[in-house]
Short mmCIF file of C-alpha atoms in Angstrom, two decimals:
data_model
loop_
_atom_site.label_atom_id
_atom_site.label_comp_id
_atom_site.label_asym_id
_atom_site.label_seq_id
_atom_site.Cartn_x
_atom_site.Cartn_y
_atom_site.Cartn_z
CA MET A 1 11.23 72.26 21.16
CA LYS A 2 14.16 74.61 21.65
CA PRO A 3 16.93 72.78 23.56
CA VAL A 4 17.44 73.72 27.21
CA GLY A 5 20.97 74.77 28.13
CA VAL A 6 22.46 72.68 30.95
CA GLY A 7 25.54 73.56 32.99
CA LEU A 8 27.18 70.86 35.14
CA ILE A 9 28.75 71.66 38.52
CA GLY A 10 30.67 68.77 40.09
CA CYS A 11 32.82 66.40 38.04
CA GLY A 12 33.18 63.45 40.43
CA LYS A 13 32.40 59.76 40.04
CA ILE A 14 28.67 60.07 39.32
CA SER A 15 29.09 62.82 36.70
CA GLY A 16 30.19 60.47 33.91
CA ILE A 17 26.87 58.67 33.46
CA TYR A 18 24.94 61.95 33.64
CA SER A 19 27.14 63.48 30.93
CA GLU A 20 26.72 60.42 28.72
CA ASN A 21 22.96 60.56 29.10
CA LEU A 22 22.67 64.29 28.36
CA ARG A 23 23.41 63.37 24.74
CA ARG A 24 20.48 60.94 24.66
CA PHE A 25 17.83 63.66 24.93
CA SER A 26 17.41 65.99 21.96
CA HIS A 27 16.00 68.81 24.11
CA LEU A 28 19.07 69.01 26.40
CA GLU A 29 22.10 71.04 25.32
CA PRO A 30 25.30 70.75 27.41
CA VAL A 31 26.78 74.25 27.77
CA GLY A 32 29.75 73.67 30.01
CA CYS A 33 31.06 72.02 33.18
CA ALA A 34 32.61 73.38 36.36
CA ALA A 35 34.29 72.05 39.49
CA LEU A 36 36.15 73.37 42.51
CA ARG A 37 39.35 72.01 40.97
CA PRO A 38 39.84 73.48 37.45
CA GLU A 39 41.78 70.45 36.26
CA SER A 40 38.82 68.22 37.12
CA ALA A 41 36.45 70.32 35.00
CA GLU A 42 38.94 70.43 32.13
CA ALA A 43 39.37 66.65 32.16
CA HIS A 44 35.59 66.17 32.20
CA ARG A 45 35.21 68.62 29.30
CA ASP A 46 37.72 66.67 27.23
CA THR A 47 36.26 63.27 28.06
CA TYR A 48 32.59 64.08 27.46
CA GLY A 49 32.77 66.79 24.82
CA TYR A 50 31.48 69.82 26.69
CA PRO A 51 32.02 73.09 24.81
CA ALA A 52 33.94 74.62 27.72
CA ALA A 53 35.17 74.23 31.29
CA TYR A 54 34.43 77.08 33.70
CA THR A 55 34.79 78.10 37.28
CA VAL A 56 31.53 77.84 39.22
CA ASP A 57 30.99 81.61 39.09
CA GLU A 58 31.75 81.75 35.37
CA LEU A 59 29.25 78.97 34.63
CA LEU A 60 26.51 80.63 36.70
CA ALA A 61 27.08 83.86 34.78
CA ARG A 62 26.50 82.22 31.39
CA PRO A 63 23.08 83.36 30.10
CA GLU A 64 22.66 80.21 27.99
CA VAL A 65 22.71 78.03 31.14
CA GLU A 66 19.04 77.57 32.05
CA ILE A 67 19.37 74.55 34.35
CA VAL A 68 22.30 73.82 36.66
CA LEU A 69 22.99 70.11 37.17
CA ASN A 70 24.38 69.96 40.72
CA LEU A 71 26.54 66.86 41.18
CA THR A 72 28.76 68.14 43.97
CA ASN A 73 29.56 66.33 47.21
CA PRO A 74 26.36 65.76 49.25
CA ALA A 75 27.53 68.15 51.95
CA ALA A 76 27.68 70.93 49.33
CA HIS A 77 24.37 70.22 47.57
CA ALA A 78 22.33 72.86 49.41
CA GLU A 79 25.01 75.57 49.17
CA VAL A 80 25.48 75.13 45.41
CA THR A 81 21.73 74.90 44.78
CA LEU A 82 21.15 78.14 46.68
CA LYS A 83 23.95 79.85 44.75
CA ALA A 84 22.46 78.75 41.43
CA LEU A 85 18.96 79.88 42.42
CA THR A 86 20.36 83.26 43.44
CA ALA A 87 21.82 83.49 39.93
CA GLY A 88 18.32 82.92 38.51
CA LYS A 89 18.88 79.35 37.32
CA TRP A 90 16.68 76.30 37.63
CA VAL A 91 18.50 73.49 39.47
CA TYR A 92 18.49 69.71 39.31
CA SER A 93 20.51 68.24 42.21
CA GLU A 94 21.82 64.83 43.06
CA LYS A 95 20.32 63.47 46.26
CA PRO A 96 19.82 64.52 48.93
CA LEU A 97 18.51 68.03 48.32
CA GLY A 98 20.06 69.04 51.65
CA THR A 99 21.01 67.42 54.93
CA THR A 100 18.78 69.44 57.26
CA ARG A 101 15.29 70.93 57.20
CA GLU A 102 16.86 74.36 57.66
CA GLN A 103 18.81 73.98 54.41
CA THR A 104 15.78 72.81 52.46
CA ALA A 105 13.64 75.61 53.90
CA LYS A 106 16.13 78.13 52.48
CA ILE A 107 15.96 76.39 49.10
CA LEU A 108 12.16 76.51 49.15
CA GLN A 109 12.28 80.25 49.88
CA ALA A 110 14.87 80.94 47.17
CA ALA A 111 13.02 78.87 44.54
CA THR A 112 10.17 81.34 44.07
CA GLY A 113 9.52 81.48 40.33
CA LEU A 114 12.25 78.92 39.61
CA GLY A 115 12.26 75.15 39.28
CA VAL A 116 14.12 72.75 41.57
CA GLY A 117 14.42 69.03 40.95
CA CYS A 118 16.28 66.31 42.77
CA ALA A 119 17.43 62.75 42.28
CA PRO A 120 16.74 59.93 42.57
CA ASP A 121 14.87 59.54 39.31
CA THR A 122 15.11 55.75 39.18
CA PHE A 123 11.43 55.50 40.10
CA LEU A 124 10.70 56.88 36.61
CA GLY A 125 12.19 53.75 35.03
CA ALA A 126 10.20 50.84 33.64
CA GLY A 127 10.52 48.74 36.81
CA TYR A 128 8.75 51.09 39.19
CA GLN A 129 6.42 52.45 36.51
CA THR A 130 5.21 48.87 36.01
CA ALA A 131 4.60 48.54 39.75
CA ARG A 132 2.79 51.89 39.83
CA LYS A 133 0.48 50.86 36.98
CA LEU A 134 -0.33 47.57 38.69
CA LEU A 135 -1.07 49.28 42.02
CA ASP A 136 -3.22 51.96 40.37
CA GLU A 137 -5.23 49.23 38.64
CA GLY A 138 -5.84 47.42 41.95
CA GLY A 139 -3.55 44.52 41.16
CA ILE A 140 -2.93 43.70 44.84
CA GLY A 141 -6.03 45.37 46.23
CA ARG A 142 -5.44 48.00 48.90
CA PRO A 143 -1.75 48.22 49.91
CA THR A 144 -1.49 47.53 53.64
CA SER A 145 2.19 46.95 54.45
CA PHE A 146 5.70 46.79 53.03
CA THR A 147 9.29 45.86 53.74
CA ALA A 148 12.28 47.75 52.28
CA HIS A 149 15.87 46.57 52.77
CA MET A 150 19.26 47.91 51.67
CA LEU A 151 21.65 45.48 53.33
CA SER A 152 25.31 45.77 52.36
CA SER A 153 28.80 45.64 53.82
CA GLY A 154 29.49 49.24 52.80
CA PRO A 155 30.98 51.07 49.81
CA GLU A 156 34.65 50.60 50.74
CA GLY A 157 34.70 47.44 48.62
CA TRP A 158 33.89 49.27 45.37
CA HIS A 159 34.31 53.03 45.92
CA PRO A 160 37.91 54.30 45.49
CA ASN A 161 37.52 57.02 48.17
CA PRO A 162 34.47 56.25 50.35
CA ALA A 163 35.34 58.17 53.54
CA TYR A 164 32.84 60.98 52.82
CA LEU A 165 30.02 58.39 52.81
CA TYR A 166 30.64 57.85 56.54
CA ARG A 167 30.42 61.51 57.56
CA GLU A 168 27.52 63.68 58.68
CA GLY A 169 24.87 63.92 55.97
CA ALA A 170 25.80 60.52 54.56
CA GLY A 171 25.87 56.95 55.88
CA PRO A 172 23.42 54.38 54.51
CA LEU A 173 20.34 56.36 55.53
CA TRP A 174 21.21 59.56 53.66
CA ASP A 175 23.14 57.90 50.83
CA MET A 176 20.71 55.11 49.92
CA GLY A 177 17.54 55.99 51.83
CA PRO A 178 16.36 58.52 49.20
CA TYR A 179 16.08 55.75 46.57
CA TYR A 180 13.79 53.67 48.74
CA LEU A 181 11.76 56.53 50.18
CA THR A 182 11.20 58.15 46.80
CA ALA A 183 10.05 54.84 45.33
CA LEU A 184 7.71 54.23 48.27
CA ILE A 185 6.20 57.72 48.05
CA HIS A 186 5.68 57.22 44.31
CA LEU A 187 3.77 54.00 45.03
CA LEU A 188 2.06 54.65 48.39
CA GLY A 189 1.96 58.42 48.80
CA PRO A 190 3.38 60.60 51.59
CA VAL A 191 4.54 59.47 55.05
CA LYS A 192 2.71 60.56 58.20
CA ARG A 193 5.03 59.49 61.05
CA VAL A 194 8.07 57.35 61.79
CA ALA A 195 9.91 55.54 64.56
CA ALA A 196 13.54 54.39 64.33
CA MET A 197 16.63 52.94 65.93
CA ALA A 198 20.25 53.14 64.74
CA SER A 199 23.65 51.63 65.55
CA LYS A 200 27.26 51.48 64.35
CA ALA A 201 29.29 48.26 64.01
CA PHE A 202 32.77 49.78 63.54
CA ASP A 203 34.50 52.99 64.60
CA ARG A 204 36.92 52.80 61.63
CA ARG A 205 36.69 51.29 58.15
CA GLU A 206 39.40 50.18 55.71
CA ILE A 207 39.36 50.78 51.94
CA THR A 208 39.71 47.50 50.01
CA THR A 209 39.88 48.71 46.39
CA GLY A 210 41.66 51.29 44.25
CA THR A 211 44.80 53.29 44.93
CA LEU A 212 43.95 53.82 48.61
CA VAL A 213 43.77 50.12 49.53
CA GLY A 214 44.60 49.61 53.19
CA LYS A 215 43.93 53.20 54.21
CA SER A 216 41.49 53.49 57.11
CA PHE A 217 39.16 56.31 58.07
CA PRO A 218 36.80 57.14 60.97
CA VAL A 219 33.09 56.30 60.91
CA GLU A 220 31.23 59.39 62.12
CA VAL A 221 27.59 58.31 61.67
CA PRO A 222 25.37 55.30 62.41
CA THR A 223 25.71 52.58 59.79
CA HIS A 224 22.62 50.48 60.55
CA HIS A 225 19.15 52.06 60.62
CA VAL A 226 15.79 50.41 61.20
CA GLY A 227 12.66 52.51 60.80
CA LEU A 228 8.90 52.05 60.97
CA LEU A 229 6.89 54.22 58.59
CA GLU A 230 3.20 55.00 58.61
CA PHE A 231 1.77 56.42 55.39
CA TYR A 232 -1.26 58.69 55.14
CA SER A 233 -2.80 55.96 52.97
CA GLY A 234 -2.79 53.65 56.02
CA ALA A 235 0.04 51.39 54.86
CA ILE A 236 2.72 50.66 57.46
CA GLY A 237 6.05 48.91 57.14
CA ALA A 238 9.73 48.57 57.96
CA LEU A 239 12.75 50.22 56.33
CA THR A 240 16.30 48.95 56.97
CA MET A 241 19.37 50.78 55.64
CA SER A 242 22.69 49.17 56.53
CA PHE A 243 26.40 49.15 55.74
CA ASP A 244 26.90 46.47 58.45
CA VAL A 245 25.70 43.29 56.69
CA SER A 246 28.89 41.44 55.75
CA GLY A 247 27.42 38.06 54.87
CA GLY A 248 24.98 39.06 52.16
CA THR A 249 21.20 38.67 52.26
CA SER A 250 18.30 36.82 50.66
CA HIS A 251 15.76 39.60 51.39
CA PRO A 252 14.07 41.23 48.40
CA CYS A 253 14.91 44.93 48.19
CA MET A 254 11.24 45.75 48.54
CA GLU A 255 7.88 44.03 48.96
CA ILE A 256 4.43 45.58 49.06
CA HIS A 257 1.56 43.58 50.52
CA GLY A 258 -2.07 44.26 49.73
CA THR A 259 -5.52 42.86 50.45
CA LYS A 260 -5.37 40.81 47.22
CA GLY A 261 -1.72 39.98 46.68
CA THR A 262 1.98 40.74 47.12
CA LEU A 263 4.48 42.54 44.88
CA ILE A 264 8.22 41.94 44.93
CA LEU A 265 9.97 44.99 43.49
CA PRO A 266 13.45 45.51 42.01
CA ASP A 267 16.32 47.44 43.54
CA PRO A 268 15.20 51.11 43.51
CA ASN A 269 18.77 52.14 42.73
CA PHE A 270 18.12 50.96 39.16
CA PHE A 271 15.66 51.85 36.42
CA ASP A 272 14.44 48.33 35.64
CA GLY A 273 14.53 44.80 37.04
CA PRO A 274 11.90 42.11 37.60
CA VAL A 275 8.50 42.90 39.11
CA MET A 276 6.94 39.79 40.67
CA LEU A 277 3.29 39.27 41.62
CA ARG A 278 1.58 36.62 43.72
CA GLY A 279 -2.17 36.55 44.25
CA PRO A 280 -4.04 35.05 47.21
CA GLN A 281 -4.81 31.79 45.39
CA GLN A 282 -1.36 31.35 43.85
CA ASN A 283 1.50 29.23 45.18
CA THR A 284 4.32 31.04 43.38
CA PHE A 285 5.27 34.50 42.15
CA SER A 286 4.93 35.35 38.46
CA GLU A 287 7.02 37.95 36.65
CA ILE A 288 5.02 40.85 35.25
CA PRO A 289 6.09 42.20 31.82
CA LEU A 290 7.51 45.70 32.12
CA VAL A 291 5.52 48.55 30.62
CA PRO A 292 7.13 50.25 27.61
CA GLY A 293 9.39 52.77 29.27
CA PHE A 294 12.96 53.56 30.27
CA THR A 295 15.55 50.91 31.09
CA GLY A 296 19.28 50.79 31.64
CA ASN A 297 21.30 53.37 33.58
CA LEU A 298 19.40 56.53 32.62
CA ARG A 299 20.46 58.84 35.45
CA GLY A 300 19.36 62.25 34.32
CA LEU A 301 15.88 61.13 33.24
CA GLY A 302 14.45 63.38 35.94
CA LEU A 303 16.51 66.27 34.57
CA ALA A 304 15.13 65.58 31.09
CA ASP A 305 11.57 65.60 32.46
CA MET A 306 12.33 68.87 34.26
CA ALA A 307 13.69 70.49 31.09
CA ALA A 308 10.54 69.51 29.21
CA ALA A 309 8.47 70.98 32.05
CA LEU A 310 10.41 74.25 31.78
CA ARG A 311 9.55 74.55 28.09
CA LEU A 312 5.95 73.27 28.33
CA GLY A 313 4.93 75.03 31.53
CA ARG A 314 3.94 71.89 33.45
CA LYS A 315 5.04 70.20 36.70
CA HIS A 316 8.03 67.88 36.66
CA ARG A 317 8.01 64.57 38.50
CA SER A 318 11.28 64.65 40.47
CA GLY A 319 10.21 67.95 41.96
CA LEU A 320 10.94 70.11 44.97
CA GLU A 321 7.88 69.04 46.95
CA LEU A 322 8.91 65.37 46.71
CA ALA A 323 12.55 66.10 47.59
CA LEU A 324 11.52 68.20 50.59
CA HIS A 325 9.34 65.37 51.90
CA VAL A 326 12.18 62.85 51.53
CA VAL A 327 14.56 65.08 53.56
CA ASP A 328 11.81 65.58 56.14
CA ILE A 329 11.39 61.80 56.52
CA LEU A 330 15.16 61.28 56.79
CA GLU A 331 15.41 63.96 59.48
CA ALA A 332 12.46 62.43 61.32
CA LEU A 333 14.14 59.01 61.28
CA VAL A 334 17.36 60.50 62.69
CA GLU A 335 15.42 62.36 65.38
CA SER A 336 13.42 59.29 66.33
CA ALA A 337 16.56 57.15 66.66
CA HIS A 338 18.00 59.79 68.98
CA THR A 339 14.91 60.38 71.13
CA ARG A 340 13.27 56.93 70.84
CA ASN A 341 9.96 58.67 70.14
CA PHE A 342 7.48 58.54 67.28
CA ILE A 343 8.07 61.61 65.09
CA GLU A 344 5.39 63.21 62.91
CA THR A 345 6.59 64.42 59.53
CA ALA A 346 6.41 68.17 59.04
CA GLY A 347 4.76 68.16 55.62
CA SER A 348 3.41 66.11 52.77
CA CYS A 349 3.53 65.88 48.98
CA GLU A 350 1.59 64.56 46.02
CA ARG A 351 2.46 61.29 44.32
CA PRO A 352 4.34 62.09 41.09
CA GLU A 353 2.48 61.40 37.86
CA PRO A 354 3.44 58.20 35.99
CA LEU A 355 5.93 58.55 33.11
CA THR A 356 5.70 56.74 29.78
CA ARG A 357 7.79 56.85 26.60
CA ASP A 358 5.01 58.93 25.04
CA ASP A 359 5.73 61.66 27.61
CA MET A 360 9.36 61.86 26.48
CA PRO A 361 9.51 61.92 22.65
CA TYR A 362 12.89 63.66 22.87
CA PHE A 363 14.67 60.45 23.99
CA ARG A 364 17.19 58.86 21.65
CA ALA A 365 16.95 55.12 22.39
#
């Protein structure tokens, strides 16, 4: 397979692991990197061995760039994606695809004849592929309910400059919600309607790590969200996304309950982790061996699947339809918390196909 040229836009904190992983797929060819600050792109070029550093416009003009990897600030995701599509490029974006339905509608319109993909791709890892296989084989019978919890004290304890994660388009719901929602859609299918409530524990936060220790910043969005989700499959459950849990938690990140058993699932922010099963006649949970697949921090796996789809003329798994549905659910949760009403989702999507190592022979283990 002829390698697919990839151009990176956005050289912030998350870009390092993506650039490392580009080298692990023989069908991906890094062409260059770009950022709003030229010195940032140049430093990234030198660190990760890109052939060149460009301005955004220069990178988009390069004919050898077939896919743009959009790792900009979440507030800029939609703008950069639209600009790349206008330049005739396929785009793979970090999550979320956009922060409003209006933004994603423009992306859908601009994507005619082009491919758009979006993180998270962690559901393609061995952990959630194992859970998918077990569910598809009827391992817990018919899924009826679930719980999903992301309970933390916030990113100011590990992120060197976390203020943007407390602005519009971020907060725990938009920052971490896509991991959980994407994993749930992969396992249970699309969401039909939601109900939600939201709150905020603090008006200001203080950074506790890095060079900005002690600096405070305003909190502009809710930091604790509780939602009820009803899936078209009939499963219902609760989703909690919080930066307001200071004392830790013993809750599993996710459980799925069925007519014949219960699954405990790993953190959907990662590609692997233990999958635990308990049947109706069992007193304890047993760990299920992971299917042969992808483990470790493989951010960019969805990009690799997309590049293969470009060459082979097939659908890719972290696709536009899935990303649009995730944004739709997030918007519905925000609207419900504001109005205190049940909100029907505006659309639907198909469950992505499972992914095995056989589907990705281009991977360098």
